[in-house]
């Protein structure tokens, strides 16, 4: 196979390898994180923490009610037992009982408010948790697809890499160096075809002697853009 053709094939492999490596790195980046799922999980976690805080508040509020009832109970008994005869003392006792009862009502209202907040938050947690489950199921599927893509790309890259090594082994090292230098300088386009006497890299019309040398399979670089010329 003439040298120009080998360079051309090498370039095709390299361009293809670059594309596949880019695709692989995208697949791997997608595999490494799922922001929507992570965010949804964190939100459920935050809501659960809030819920636990409210549940503690509810227990504390209930204790306060219990305490107040424990205080009010004996006083009320005393009030209705009829043992207190002194009107002033009786009035004082009545006031105390009334005050405690109103405190109890207030605390009970607070407890009810907390309970309704708990109920609302429980619903939110349940619905967000269901969403997380759905996202997890979707991610599971997507992940399987991505893993399959990753495996396929890896194997394609391995095969192309082996082909490249085989082909590169047939090219002198000085020529390979020239190719690599040009490849780096010309965004991967180190080799240019010749069509109708023009370099396809820069479109300049090539001198006849260059065309003839290229036809004989020599390594010829375009005078204008420096690319290795390939006459197909
Ligand atoms: Zn050129």
Short mmCIF file of C-alpha atoms in Angstrom, two decimals, residues 1-229:
data_model
loop_
_atom_site.label_atom_id
_atom_site.label_comp_id
_atom_site.label_asym_id
_atom_site.label_seq_id
_atom_site.Cartn_x
_atom_site.Cartn_y
_atom_site.Cartn_z
CA UNK A 1 0.00 0.00 0.00
CA UNK A 2 1.44 3.37 -0.92
CA UNK A 3 2.62 5.61 1.89
CA UNK A 4 0.13 8.39 1.21
CA UNK A 5 -2.72 5.90 1.44
CA UNK A 6 -1.34 4.53 4.71
CA UNK A 7 -1.12 8.04 6.15
CA UNK A 8 -4.63 8.71 4.99
CA UNK A 9 -5.94 5.53 6.62
CA UNK A 10 -4.01 6.34 9.80
CA UNK A 11 -5.67 9.74 9.91
CA UNK A 12 -9.12 8.21 9.44
CA UNK A 13 -8.45 5.87 12.36
CA UNK A 14 -7.12 8.72 14.51
CA UNK A 15 -10.09 10.97 13.76
CA UNK A 16 -12.45 8.12 14.51
CA UNK A 17 -10.57 7.30 17.72
CA UNK A 18 -10.81 10.92 18.84
CA UNK A 19 -14.57 10.96 18.29
CA UNK A 20 -15.03 7.65 20.10
CA UNK A 21 -12.85 8.77 23.02
CA UNK A 22 -14.91 11.95 23.33
CA UNK A 23 -18.15 9.93 23.24
CA UNK A 24 -16.74 7.55 25.85
CA UNK A 25 -15.78 10.36 28.17
CA UNK A 26 -19.29 11.81 27.86
CA UNK A 27 -20.84 8.45 28.68
CA UNK A 28 -18.52 8.09 31.66
CA UNK A 29 -19.29 11.57 32.89
CA UNK A 30 -23.03 10.78 32.70
CA UNK A 31 -22.43 7.54 34.57
CA UNK A 32 -20.54 9.28 37.35
CA UNK A 33 -23.40 11.46 38.57
CA UNK A 34 -27.14 12.05 38.36
CA UNK A 35 -27.85 15.54 39.67
CA UNK A 36 -31.63 15.29 39.55
CA UNK A 37 -31.62 12.13 41.64
CA UNK A 38 -29.02 13.41 44.10
CA UNK A 39 -30.95 16.66 44.56
CA UNK A 40 -34.30 14.87 45.01
CA UNK A 41 -32.77 12.55 47.61
CA UNK A 42 -31.26 15.48 49.50
CA UNK A 43 -34.63 17.23 49.49
CA UNK A 44 -36.40 14.19 50.96
CA UNK A 45 -33.67 14.00 53.58
CA UNK A 46 -34.15 17.67 54.51
CA UNK A 47 -37.92 17.23 54.76
CA UNK A 48 -37.48 14.14 56.93
CA UNK A 49 -35.26 16.11 59.28
CA UNK A 50 -37.88 18.86 59.50
CA UNK A 51 -40.50 16.23 60.20
CA UNK A 52 -38.44 14.72 63.02
CA UNK A 53 -38.05 18.23 64.49
CA UNK A 54 -41.80 18.81 64.38
CA UNK A 55 -42.50 15.43 65.97
CA UNK A 56 -40.23 16.37 68.87
CA UNK A 57 -42.03 19.67 69.20
CA UNK A 58 -45.36 17.84 69.30
CA UNK A 59 -44.18 15.55 72.12
CA UNK A 60 -42.92 18.54 74.11
CA UNK A 61 -46.21 20.37 73.60
CA UNK A 62 -48.11 17.30 74.80
CA UNK A 63 -45.96 17.15 77.92
CA UNK A 64 -46.78 20.77 78.65
CA UNK A 65 -50.50 19.98 78.37
CA UNK A 66 -50.07 16.93 80.65
CA UNK A 67 -48.24 19.06 83.22
CA UNK A 68 -50.91 21.71 83.20
CA UNK A 69 -53.65 19.09 83.53
CA UNK A 70 -51.79 17.49 86.40
CA UNK A 71 -51.78 20.86 88.14
CA UNK A 72 -55.38 21.70 87.31
CA UNK A 73 -56.84 18.30 88.32
CA UNK A 74 -56.37 18.47 92.12
CA UNK A 75 -57.34 22.16 92.23
CA UNK A 76 -60.56 21.41 90.36
CA UNK A 77 -61.32 18.53 92.71
CA UNK A 78 -60.74 20.81 95.65
CA UNK A 79 -63.03 23.41 94.11
CA UNK A 80 -65.92 21.03 93.58
CA UNK A 81 -65.46 19.05 96.76
CA UNK A 82 -66.95 21.92 98.71
CA UNK A 83 -64.27 21.81 101.36
CA UNK A 84 -63.24 25.42 100.78
CA UNK A 85 -65.80 27.66 102.45
CA UNK A 86 -63.98 30.98 102.61
CA UNK A 87 -65.40 33.04 99.66
CA UNK A 88 -62.11 34.83 99.01
CA UNK A 89 -60.17 31.59 98.99
CA UNK A 90 -62.86 30.02 96.84
CA UNK A 91 -62.65 32.84 94.29
CA UNK A 92 -58.86 32.57 94.22
CA UNK A 93 -59.10 28.85 93.61
CA UNK A 94 -61.63 29.38 90.84
CA UNK A 95 -59.38 31.93 89.17
CA UNK A 96 -56.41 29.56 89.35
CA UNK A 97 -58.46 26.78 87.77
CA UNK A 98 -59.73 29.10 85.02
CA UNK A 99 -56.24 30.32 84.27
CA UNK A 100 -54.89 26.79 84.02
CA UNK A 101 -57.79 25.77 81.77
CA UNK A 102 -57.12 28.65 79.41
CA UNK A 103 -53.41 27.79 79.35
CA UNK A 104 -54.35 24.19 78.54
CA UNK A 105 -56.55 25.33 75.66
CA UNK A 106 -53.75 27.49 74.31
CA UNK A 107 -51.24 24.64 74.50
CA UNK A 108 -53.72 22.24 72.93
CA UNK A 109 -54.20 24.63 70.03
CA UNK A 110 -50.43 24.77 69.56
CA UNK A 111 -50.30 20.98 69.58
CA UNK A 112 -53.04 20.80 66.96
CA UNK A 113 -51.22 23.29 64.78
CA UNK A 114 -48.03 21.23 65.02
CA UNK A 115 -49.99 18.07 64.22
CA UNK A 116 -51.44 19.63 61.11
CA UNK A 117 -47.97 20.76 60.02
CA UNK A 118 -46.74 17.20 60.59
CA UNK A 119 -49.56 15.80 58.49
CA UNK A 120 -48.82 18.17 55.60
CA UNK A 121 -45.11 17.44 55.75
CA UNK A 122 -45.71 13.68 55.89
CA UNK A 123 -47.69 13.96 52.65
CA UNK A 124 -44.90 15.97 51.04
CA UNK A 125 -42.26 13.48 52.16
CA UNK A 126 -44.32 10.59 50.80
CA UNK A 127 -44.82 12.24 47.43
CA UNK A 128 -41.19 13.32 47.08
CA UNK A 129 -40.02 9.86 48.17
CA UNK A 130 -42.22 8.34 45.45
CA UNK A 131 -40.58 10.70 42.97
CA UNK A 132 -37.15 9.57 44.14
CA UNK A 133 -38.20 5.96 43.58
CA UNK A 134 -39.33 6.84 40.06
CA UNK A 135 -36.08 8.68 39.35
CA UNK A 136 -34.16 5.69 40.69
CA UNK A 137 -36.01 3.31 38.41
CA UNK A 138 -35.37 5.59 35.41
CA UNK A 139 -31.72 5.97 36.39
CA UNK A 140 -31.39 2.21 36.68
CA UNK A 141 -32.55 1.83 33.07
CA UNK A 142 -30.45 4.75 31.82
CA UNK A 143 -27.43 3.42 33.68
CA UNK A 144 -27.78 0.03 31.98
CA UNK A 145 -27.94 1.75 28.58
CA UNK A 146 -24.90 3.85 29.41
CA UNK A 147 -22.95 0.82 30.62
CA UNK A 148 -23.76 -0.96 27.37
CA UNK A 149 -22.64 2.10 25.39
CA UNK A 150 -19.48 2.30 27.46
CA UNK A 151 -18.66 -1.37 26.82
CA UNK A 152 -19.31 -1.01 23.10
CA UNK A 153 -17.23 2.14 22.77
CA UNK A 154 -14.38 0.63 24.78
CA UNK A 155 -14.29 -2.43 22.60
CA UNK A 156 -14.47 -0.35 19.37
CA UNK A 157 -11.63 1.81 20.67
CA UNK A 158 -9.55 -1.28 21.49
CA UNK A 159 -10.08 -2.71 18.02
CA UNK A 160 -9.28 0.62 16.28
CA UNK A 161 -6.25 1.07 18.55
CA UNK A 162 -4.92 -2.33 17.54
CA UNK A 163 -5.50 -1.52 13.86
CA UNK A 164 -3.70 1.78 14.33
CA UNK A 165 -0.67 0.10 15.93
CA UNK A 166 -0.51 -2.40 13.10
CA UNK A 167 -0.67 0.34 10.49
CA UNK A 168 1.75 2.66 12.30
CA UNK A 169 4.27 -0.19 12.49
CA UNK A 170 4.50 -0.12 8.70
CA UNK A 171 5.52 3.56 8.65
CA UNK A 172 9.08 4.79 9.32
CA UNK A 173 9.46 6.56 12.63
CA UNK A 174 10.69 9.82 11.06
CA UNK A 175 7.56 9.89 8.89
CA UNK A 176 5.36 9.09 11.85
CA UNK A 177 6.91 11.98 13.74
CA UNK A 178 6.13 14.30 10.86
CA UNK A 179 2.54 13.04 10.87
CA UNK A 180 2.17 13.53 14.62
CA UNK A 181 3.63 17.05 14.47
CA UNK A 182 1.24 18.03 11.68
CA UNK A 183 -1.67 16.37 13.41
CA UNK A 184 -1.12 18.46 16.50
CA UNK A 185 -0.72 21.62 14.44
CA UNK A 186 -3.64 21.05 12.06
CA UNK A 187 -6.37 19.94 14.45
CA UNK A 188 -5.99 16.30 13.47
CA UNK A 189 -5.91 16.99 9.71
CA UNK A 190 -2.29 16.12 8.92
CA UNK A 191 -3.09 14.46 5.59
CA UNK A 192 -4.86 16.11 2.68
CA UNK A 193 -6.23 14.44 -0.42
CA UNK A 194 -5.57 15.77 -3.89
CA UNK A 195 -8.51 16.49 -6.14
CA UNK A 196 -8.23 18.02 -9.60
CA UNK A 197 -4.64 18.96 -8.85
CA UNK A 198 -5.59 20.86 -5.69
CA UNK A 199 -4.63 20.24 -2.09
CA UNK A 200 -7.89 19.52 -0.26
CA UNK A 201 -6.44 20.99 2.93
CA UNK A 202 -5.87 24.53 1.64
CA UNK A 203 -7.33 24.37 -1.90
CA UNK A 204 -4.16 25.57 -3.57
CA UNK A 205 -3.27 24.22 -7.01
CA UNK A 206 -0.24 21.98 -6.63
CA UNK A 207 2.84 22.09 -8.88
CA UNK A 208 3.06 19.24 -11.35
CA UNK A 209 6.27 17.80 -9.92
CA UNK A 210 4.63 17.50 -6.47
CA UNK A 211 1.67 15.74 -8.04
CA UNK A 212 4.00 13.31 -9.77
CA UNK A 213 5.96 12.58 -6.60
CA UNK A 214 2.74 12.02 -4.70
CA UNK A 215 1.58 9.68 -7.45
CA UNK A 216 4.75 7.65 -7.02
CA UNK A 217 3.95 7.21 -3.34
CA UNK A 218 6.60 9.56 -1.94
CA UNK A 219 5.99 11.63 1.15
CA UNK A 220 5.11 15.03 -0.29
CA UNK A 221 4.02 17.98 1.80
CA UNK A 222 1.87 20.77 0.40
CA UNK A 223 4.02 23.89 -0.11
CA UNK A 224 1.26 26.06 1.18
CA UNK A 225 -0.27 24.30 4.23
CA UNK A 226 2.43 21.72 4.91
CA UNK A 227 0.03 18.77 4.97
CA UNK A 228 1.08 15.35 3.73
CA UNK A 229 -0.51 14.89 0.35
#
